[in-house]
Each structure stands twice: as structure tokens, then as C-alpha cells.
Coordinates of C-alpha atoms and ligand atoms in Angstrom, one line a residue:
M1 CA -34.4 45.0 -28.3
K2 CA -38.0 45.0 -29.5
P3 CA -40.1 42.1 -28.1
V4 CA -41.8 39.6 -30.5
I5 CA -45.5 39.6 -30.1
M6 CA -47.8 36.9 -31.5
L7 CA -51.3 38.0 -32.2
T8 CA -54.2 35.6 -33.0
G9 CA -57.6 36.7 -34.5
R10 CA -56.0 39.4 -36.7
N11 CA -59.2 39.8 -38.7
G12 CA -61.6 40.1 -35.8
Q13 CA -63.0 43.3 -34.5
V14 CA -60.5 43.7 -31.6
G15 CA -57.8 41.8 -33.4
A16 CA -57.8 44.2 -36.4
E17 CA -57.5 47.2 -34.0
L18 CA -54.7 45.5 -32.1
L19 CA -52.9 44.8 -35.4
R20 CA -52.9 48.6 -36.0
L21 CA -51.5 49.5 -32.5
L22 CA -49.3 46.6 -31.4
P23 CA -46.4 47.5 -33.7
Q24 CA -45.8 50.5 -31.3
L25 CA -44.6 47.9 -28.8
G26 CA -42.8 45.3 -30.7
E27 CA -42.4 43.1 -33.8
V28 CA -45.8 41.6 -34.4
V29 CA -46.4 38.2 -36.0
A30 CA -50.2 38.1 -36.6
F31 CA -52.4 35.1 -37.6
G32 CA -55.9 35.0 -39.0
H33 CA -58.1 31.9 -38.8
D34 CA -56.8 30.6 -42.1
Q35 CA -53.2 30.7 -40.9
L36 CA -53.8 29.4 -37.4
D37 CA -56.9 27.3 -36.5
L38 CA -57.3 27.4 -32.8
S39 CA -59.5 24.3 -32.9
N40 CA -56.4 22.4 -34.0
P41 CA -54.1 21.8 -31.0
S42 CA -51.0 20.9 -33.1
D43 CA -51.4 24.1 -35.1
I44 CA -51.2 26.1 -31.9
C45 CA -48.1 24.4 -30.6
R46 CA -46.4 24.6 -34.0
R47 CA -47.0 28.3 -34.4
V48 CA -45.9 29.3 -30.9
R49 CA -42.7 27.2 -31.3
E50 CA -42.0 28.8 -34.7
V51 CA -42.6 32.4 -33.5
R52 CA -41.1 32.1 -30.0
P53 CA -42.8 35.3 -28.8
Q54 CA -42.3 37.1 -25.5
L55 CA -46.0 38.1 -25.5
I56 CA -49.0 36.3 -27.0
V57 CA -52.2 38.3 -27.5
N58 CA -55.2 36.0 -28.1
A59 CA -57.9 38.1 -29.8
A60 CA -59.5 35.1 -31.6
A61 CA -62.6 33.5 -30.2
Y62 CA -65.8 31.7 -31.2
T63 CA -68.1 34.6 -30.7
A64 CA -71.3 33.4 -32.5
V65 CA -73.4 33.2 -29.3
D66 CA -76.5 31.6 -30.8
Q67 CA -74.5 29.2 -33.0
A68 CA -72.5 28.0 -30.0
E69 CA -75.7 26.5 -28.5
T70 CA -75.7 23.9 -31.3
D71 CA -71.9 23.7 -32.0
E72 CA -70.6 23.3 -28.5
T73 CA -67.7 21.1 -29.5
T74 CA -66.1 23.9 -31.7
A75 CA -66.9 26.6 -29.2
Q76 CA -65.3 24.6 -26.5
A77 CA -62.2 23.9 -28.6
V78 CA -61.7 27.5 -29.6
N79 CA -62.8 29.3 -26.4
A80 CA -61.7 26.8 -23.7
Q81 CA -59.1 24.4 -24.9
A82 CA -57.1 26.7 -27.2
P83 CA -56.5 29.4 -24.5
G84 CA -55.4 26.7 -22.1
L85 CA -52.9 25.4 -24.7
L86 CA -51.7 28.9 -25.6
A87 CA -51.1 29.4 -21.9
E88 CA -49.1 26.2 -21.5
E89 CA -47.0 26.9 -24.6
A90 CA -46.4 30.5 -23.4
K91 CA -45.3 29.2 -20.0
K92 CA -42.9 26.8 -21.5
I93 CA -41.0 29.5 -23.3
G94 CA -41.3 32.2 -20.6
A95 CA -43.8 34.3 -22.5
V96 CA -46.8 36.1 -21.0
L97 CA -50.4 36.0 -22.3
V98 CA -53.1 38.6 -22.9
H99 CA -56.5 37.1 -23.4
Y100 CA -60.1 38.5 -23.8
S101 CA -63.2 37.2 -22.1
T102 CA -66.8 38.4 -21.7
D103 CA -69.5 39.8 -19.5
Y104 CA -71.5 36.7 -20.4
V105 CA -69.6 34.7 -17.8
F106 CA -72.1 36.3 -15.4
D107 CA -75.8 35.2 -15.0
G108 CA -77.2 38.7 -14.9
A109 CA -79.0 38.3 -11.6
K110 CA -77.0 41.1 -9.9
K111 CA -78.3 44.6 -10.2
L112 CA -75.0 46.4 -9.4
P113 CA -71.9 46.3 -11.6
Y114 CA -70.0 43.0 -11.5
D115 CA -66.5 43.1 -10.2
E116 CA -63.7 40.6 -10.7
A117 CA -64.4 39.0 -7.3
D118 CA -68.1 38.1 -8.2
S119 CA -68.7 34.5 -9.0
A120 CA -69.2 33.6 -12.6
N121 CA -72.3 31.6 -13.5
P122 CA -72.6 31.6 -17.3
I123 CA -76.1 30.8 -18.6
N124 CA -75.3 30.0 -22.2
V125 CA -72.8 27.8 -24.0
Y126 CA -70.7 30.7 -25.3
G127 CA -70.4 32.1 -21.7
K128 CA -69.6 28.6 -20.3
T129 CA -66.8 28.0 -22.9
K130 CA -65.3 31.5 -22.3
F131 CA -65.3 30.9 -18.6
A132 CA -63.6 27.5 -19.1
G133 CA -61.0 29.3 -21.2
E134 CA -60.3 31.7 -18.3
Q135 CA -60.0 28.8 -15.8
A136 CA -57.6 26.9 -18.1
I137 CA -55.3 30.0 -18.3
R138 CA -55.4 30.5 -14.5
S139 CA -54.6 26.9 -13.8
S140 CA -51.7 26.8 -16.3
G141 CA -49.7 29.1 -14.0
V142 CA -48.7 31.4 -16.9
S143 CA -48.4 35.1 -16.1
H144 CA -51.5 36.6 -17.8
L145 CA -53.9 39.4 -18.2
I146 CA -57.5 38.4 -18.9
F147 CA -59.6 41.4 -20.0
R148 CA -63.4 40.9 -19.8
T149 CA -65.2 43.2 -22.1
S150 CA -68.8 43.5 -23.3
W151 CA -71.2 44.1 -26.3
V152 CA -68.2 44.7 -28.7
Y153 CA -68.8 46.5 -32.0
A154 CA -66.7 48.1 -34.7
T155 CA -67.2 49.7 -38.1
R156 CA -66.4 46.3 -39.6
G157 CA -67.1 42.7 -38.8
R158 CA -70.3 41.2 -37.4
N159 CA -71.9 43.3 -34.7
F160 CA -75.0 45.1 -33.5
L161 CA -74.1 48.5 -34.9
L162 CA -73.8 47.1 -38.5
T163 CA -76.9 44.9 -38.1
I164 CA -79.0 47.8 -37.0
L165 CA -77.8 50.0 -39.9
R166 CA -78.6 47.2 -42.4
L167 CA -82.0 46.6 -40.9
A168 CA -82.7 50.3 -41.0
T169 CA -82.4 50.2 -44.8
E170 CA -84.8 47.2 -45.0
R171 CA -87.6 47.9 -42.5
E172 CA -89.6 50.9 -41.4
E173 CA -90.0 49.4 -37.9
L174 CA -87.3 47.8 -35.8
R175 CA -88.3 45.7 -32.8
I176 CA -85.4 45.7 -30.3
V177 CA -85.0 44.2 -26.8
S178 CA -85.2 46.7 -24.0
D179 CA -84.8 44.5 -20.9
Q180 CA -81.1 43.5 -21.3
I181 CA -78.7 46.1 -19.8
G182 CA -75.1 46.3 -20.8
A183 CA -72.3 48.5 -22.0
P184 CA -71.5 48.6 -25.7
T185 CA -67.8 48.8 -26.2
C186 CA -66.0 49.8 -29.3
A187 CA -63.2 47.4 -30.4
S188 CA -60.8 50.3 -30.9
D189 CA -61.2 51.4 -27.3
V190 CA -60.5 47.8 -26.1
A191 CA -57.3 47.8 -28.2
A192 CA -56.3 51.3 -27.1
A193 CA -56.8 50.3 -23.4
T194 CA -54.8 47.1 -23.9
I195 CA -51.9 49.1 -25.4
K196 CA -51.9 51.6 -22.5
V197 CA -51.7 48.7 -20.0
L198 CA -48.9 47.0 -21.9
T199 CA -47.0 50.3 -22.3
N200 CA -47.4 51.0 -18.6
L201 CA -46.0 47.5 -17.8
W202 CA -43.1 47.8 -20.3
E203 CA -42.1 51.2 -18.9
R204 CA -42.3 50.0 -15.3
N205 CA -40.0 47.0 -15.9
D206 CA -37.9 48.5 -18.8
C207 CA -36.8 45.0 -19.9
G208 CA -39.9 43.2 -20.9
F209 CA -43.5 42.5 -20.2
V210 CA -43.2 41.4 -16.6
F211 CA -46.8 40.5 -15.5
S212 CA -45.9 38.7 -12.2
K213 CA -47.2 41.5 -9.9
V214 CA -50.4 42.2 -11.9
S215 CA -51.3 38.8 -13.4
G216 CA -55.0 38.3 -13.2
T217 CA -58.5 39.2 -14.5
Y218 CA -59.6 42.8 -15.2
H219 CA -62.9 44.2 -16.5
M220 CA -62.5 46.4 -19.5
S221 CA -65.7 47.8 -20.9
A222 CA -67.2 51.1 -21.7
A223 CA -68.4 53.2 -18.8
G224 CA -72.1 53.8 -18.4
Q225 CA -75.0 51.5 -19.3
T226 CA -77.8 51.1 -21.8
T227 CA -80.2 48.6 -23.3
W228 CA -80.1 47.2 -26.9
Y229 CA -83.2 49.3 -27.6
D230 CA -81.6 52.5 -26.5
F231 CA -78.3 51.6 -28.2
A232 CA -80.3 51.1 -31.5
E233 CA -82.0 54.4 -31.2
T234 CA -78.8 56.2 -30.6
I235 CA -77.1 54.5 -33.6
L236 CA -79.9 55.6 -35.9
E237 CA -79.9 59.1 -34.5
K238 CA -76.1 59.4 -35.2
A239 CA -76.4 57.7 -38.6
G240 CA -79.1 60.1 -39.6
A241 CA -77.1 63.1 -38.6
T242 CA -73.9 61.9 -40.3
S243 CA -72.8 62.5 -43.9
H244 CA -73.5 59.5 -46.1
R245 CA -70.1 60.0 -47.6
L246 CA -68.7 58.0 -44.7
E247 CA -67.1 55.0 -46.4
W248 CA -67.9 52.4 -43.8
L249 CA -71.5 53.7 -43.3
A250 CA -72.2 53.7 -47.0
G251 CA -70.8 50.2 -47.2
A252 CA -72.8 49.0 -44.2
I253 CA -76.1 50.3 -45.8
K254 CA -74.9 49.4 -49.3
G255 CA -75.6 52.9 -50.5
R256 CA -79.3 52.5 -49.7
P257 CA -81.3 55.1 -47.8
L258 CA -82.2 54.6 -44.2
V259 CA -86.0 53.9 -44.1
A260 CA -86.5 53.0 -40.5
Q261 CA -89.1 55.3 -38.9
R262 CA -89.6 53.7 -35.5
V263 CA -87.7 51.6 -33.0
I264 CA -90.2 49.5 -30.9
S265 CA -89.2 48.3 -27.5
I266 CA -89.8 44.6 -26.9
S267 CA -89.0 42.1 -24.2
T268 CA -86.5 39.3 -24.4
E269 CA -89.4 36.9 -24.2
E270 CA -91.2 38.6 -27.1
F271 CA -88.0 38.4 -29.2
G272 CA -88.0 34.7 -28.5
S273 CA -84.3 33.8 -28.9
P274 CA -83.7 30.2 -27.8
T275 CA -80.3 31.3 -26.3
P276 CA -80.5 32.8 -22.8
R277 CA -78.6 36.0 -22.2
P278 CA -77.9 37.9 -18.9
A279 CA -80.4 40.6 -18.2
Y280 CA -77.8 42.7 -16.6
S281 CA -74.0 42.5 -17.4
I282 CA -72.5 45.8 -16.4
L283 CA -68.9 45.4 -15.4
S284 CA -67.1 47.5 -12.8
N285 CA -63.8 48.7 -14.3
S286 CA -62.3 50.1 -11.1
R287 CA -59.6 47.4 -10.8
L288 CA -58.3 48.3 -14.2
F289 CA -58.1 51.9 -13.2
Q290 CA -56.6 51.2 -9.8
K291 CA -53.8 48.9 -11.1
F292 CA -53.0 50.7 -14.4
G293 CA -54.6 54.1 -14.4
V294 CA -56.6 53.1 -17.5
S295 CA -60.3 53.8 -18.0
L296 CA -62.5 53.6 -21.1
P297 CA -64.9 56.4 -22.1
D298 CA -68.7 56.2 -21.7
W299 CA -70.4 54.1 -24.3
H300 CA -72.1 57.2 -25.8
T301 CA -68.7 58.9 -26.3
Q302 CA -67.3 55.8 -27.8
L303 CA -70.1 55.5 -30.3
Q304 CA -69.9 59.2 -31.2
R305 CA -66.1 58.9 -31.6
C306 CA -66.6 55.9 -33.8
F307 CA -68.7 58.0 -36.2
V308 CA -66.6 61.1 -35.9
A309 CA -63.2 59.4 -36.2
E310 CA -64.4 57.6 -39.3
S311 CA -65.9 60.8 -40.6
I312 CA -62.6 62.7 -40.2
A313 CA -60.8 59.8 -42.0
A314 CA -63.3 59.8 -44.8
N315 CA -63.1 63.6 -45.2
L316 CA -59.3 63.4 -45.3
L317 CA -59.5 60.8 -48.0
A318 CA -61.9 62.9 -49.9
H319 CA -59.7 66.0 -50.0
Ligands
NAP1 N1 -68.1 40.5 -29.9 C1 -68.6 40.7 -28.7 O1 -69.7 41.2 -28.5 C2 -67.8 40.4 -27.4 C3 -68.3 40.7 -26.2 C4 -67.6 40.4 -25.0 C5 -66.3 39.8 -25.2 N2 -65.8 39.5 -26.4 C6 -64.5 38.9 -26.5 O2 -63.6 39.8 -27.1 C7 -62.6 39.1 -27.9 C8 -62.6 39.7 -29.2 O3 -63.9 39.5 -29.8 P1 -64.3 40.2 -31.2 O4 -65.5 40.9 -31.0 O5 -63.1 40.9 -31.8 O6 -64.6 38.8 -32.0 P2 -64.8 38.6 -33.6 O7 -64.9 39.9 -34.3 O8 -65.8 37.6 -33.8 O9 -63.3 38.1 -34.0 C9 -62.9 36.8 -33.6 C10 -61.9 36.3 -34.5 O10 -61.6 35.0 -34.1 C11 -61.4 34.2 -35.3 N3 -61.7 32.8 -35.1 C12 -62.8 32.1 -34.8 N4 -62.6 30.8 -34.8 C13 -61.3 30.6 -34.9 C14 -60.4 29.5 -35.0 N5 -60.9 28.2 -34.8 N6 -59.1 29.7 -35.1 C15 -58.6 30.9 -35.3 N7 -59.3 32.0 -35.3 C16 -60.7 31.9 -35.1 C17 -62.5 34.7 -36.2 O11 -62.2 34.4 -37.6 P3 -63.3 33.9 -38.6 O12 -64.3 35.1 -38.6 O13 -62.6 33.8 -39.9 O14 -63.9 32.7 -38.1 C18 -62.4 36.2 -36.0 O15 -61.5 36.9 -36.8 C19 -63.1 37.6 -27.8 O16 -62.3 37.0 -26.8 C20 -64.5 37.7 -27.4 O17 -65.0 36.5 -26.7 C21 -66.5 39.8 -27.5

């Protein structure tokens, strides 16, 4: 019998991609923010008890990093308390939990890829609340998989890719930070890797998502590393070389021409954000590969595929 899977955050970047892929594995009951408000504990309990899933996938989160600095209460409710409650509810009904976390649990002081054994030391409110969410899940005792990813983007939603494309229609010069190092990860690659892990577990056990031998935290980000500055330059290079018939690209730039001529490298200090961000947040994905044989492509390949896949889809629609 097909398992029942409860998905939260169905309209988010990762959630929307999961919504496309999860039906391969079971019957999906998916909630958006308007149907399940994770800042409301009674909503969480009611929904889990109604659906009685075998697997809960929590793709919802409070991801507005700057806003979290002044709205800690909501960020804490959604990123810390809600995952803890989902975990407790899952445990009560014998379900397992998949949850996503972030490279921002680290302080960025290390200069080599962070692995799962490295101590977290978040330096902003978003990172602190996400780490508290991880801890709440661990201490609930539920069987779980926490996937930490980084610098997530997609061809929809709020993200760096779409911001750069919009700015490139408005300004001749873009000033972008070049002293933060990370790995931009496409939401569709996070969703695809999650499905591979779950398929692998399902096949291994044949009768359900048994997480007991693999329960824990895994890094799940694009391979390679870059800076926001280099990422912006690469986006503009690819956008310039791509047909403007691309539906999402045309939407992102609202049909306006790209006018950006230059990308100027600036420091975090010059940018002047009041929110601290880790200067280095590369994650080592070896554990994910060792346990599940799953790896994500290099960030460059992911970005290229993002343009090409959408390009193919647009061309298919056009013919
Ligand atoms: N985005 C990144 O750069 C990044 C980096 C590292 C890790 N992650 C992690 O990856 C996971 C997926 O992130 P994402 O990029 O897909 O985020 P996203 O695009 O911002 O999606 C998050 C979803 O959560 C929903 N949400 C927010 N508050 C909620 C609430 N109170 N109740 C129910 N739903 C609520 C949002 O709905 P509304 O928009 O309607 O509020 C949105 O649909 C998250 O755990 C995130 O922390 C993200």
C-alpha cells in the first residue's frame, strides 16, 4: 500500500519541487501557509492527526534572513517550535520526519568545508532559530532526516537569481558582495536528492520508510564554491546567452531588456547589511554520499541546467 506523505510549505522553492516529485513515492497531502500556519501549534497538531501520515516532509520555514532580526518571535515559532512539535506528533503516530536546515547554523570562521560533526555557532537570528529547530527534532526522539542546504534558488519565489535578473533590468551597475563564500543550490536538485534518499530507504526496507539506521543530519548542497559576486556574473552571462522566449526569465525581467553593463565587487562591510552572515559556509556532502550514494551536481551545472531545462520546457510549449 502507498504511504501517506504530509508536506508543508507546498508553495516554497523546495516545497513546490517536492510537490512535483513526492507523488512517485506515495499519496501526498500538501499544505501551504494559508492551510497550515506553523506559528500556530494547535493547527499543527490538528493537521497531523487528520492526515495520519507515515512520513512528514517539512519544507516550510521562515526564510527572510534580514526580517528575522526584528521578528524573532515569529522566526522562532516557525523555525524552532514548529519542527519540534511536528517531530513530537510524528513520533506519537509512528511516522518519520524529513526536515531542512541551513549552512547558516555555522559561523563561517572555518576555511574548509563544514561536516556534520562540526559545532554549530549561528551568528544571526535566522541561523539560531533553524539550529534550535534541529535540536528540538533531535531531542524528540523521532526517526528523522535533517538535510542542511545552502543559498537556495529557483525560477520562482524570492531568491538571489531572480533578484539579480530584476536588478539587471533596472541598473547599469550592480554592486555585489565578493567576500562571502558558499554553494548556490537549486531547489529542484534538493528535491531530487531527497526523493533519491527516500526511494533508496523504501527499497531497502520494502515495507515503509524505516529511518532507524540512518536517522540524523546530512549536508545536501551543490558541489563547488563561489561568491555572491561570481554567482551574479554567471547568472547574467547565462541570461544574456539565453533566448528571451523563456517564460520564467521573461516573467522575472517583466519583458524588459537587461541593461546591466558591469558587476562591481564590494565587501560585506561596504554593502552594510545590519545582519551578520557567515563569510564561509561550504558544506561537505560526503556523509550523504556514503550513506545513500546520493550527490548533487556542481553549482555551475545546476545553474546551467536550470536555464536549459526551463528552456527546453519553453520550447516544447512553443511548438
Ligand atoms: N532559501 C535559502 O536560501 C535556504 C538556504 C539554506 C536552507 N534553506 C532551508 O531550506 C528549506 C526550504 O527553503 P525554501 O528556500 O524553499 O524557502 P521558501 O521558498 O521561503 O519557502 C518557505 C515556505 O514556508 C512557508 N511559510 C513561512 N512561514 C510559514 C508559516 N508560519 N506556516 C506555514 N508555512 C510558512 C512560506 O509561505 P509564505 O511565503 O506564504 O509565507 C513558503 O512557502 C527551509 O527549511 C530553509 O530554511 C533555505
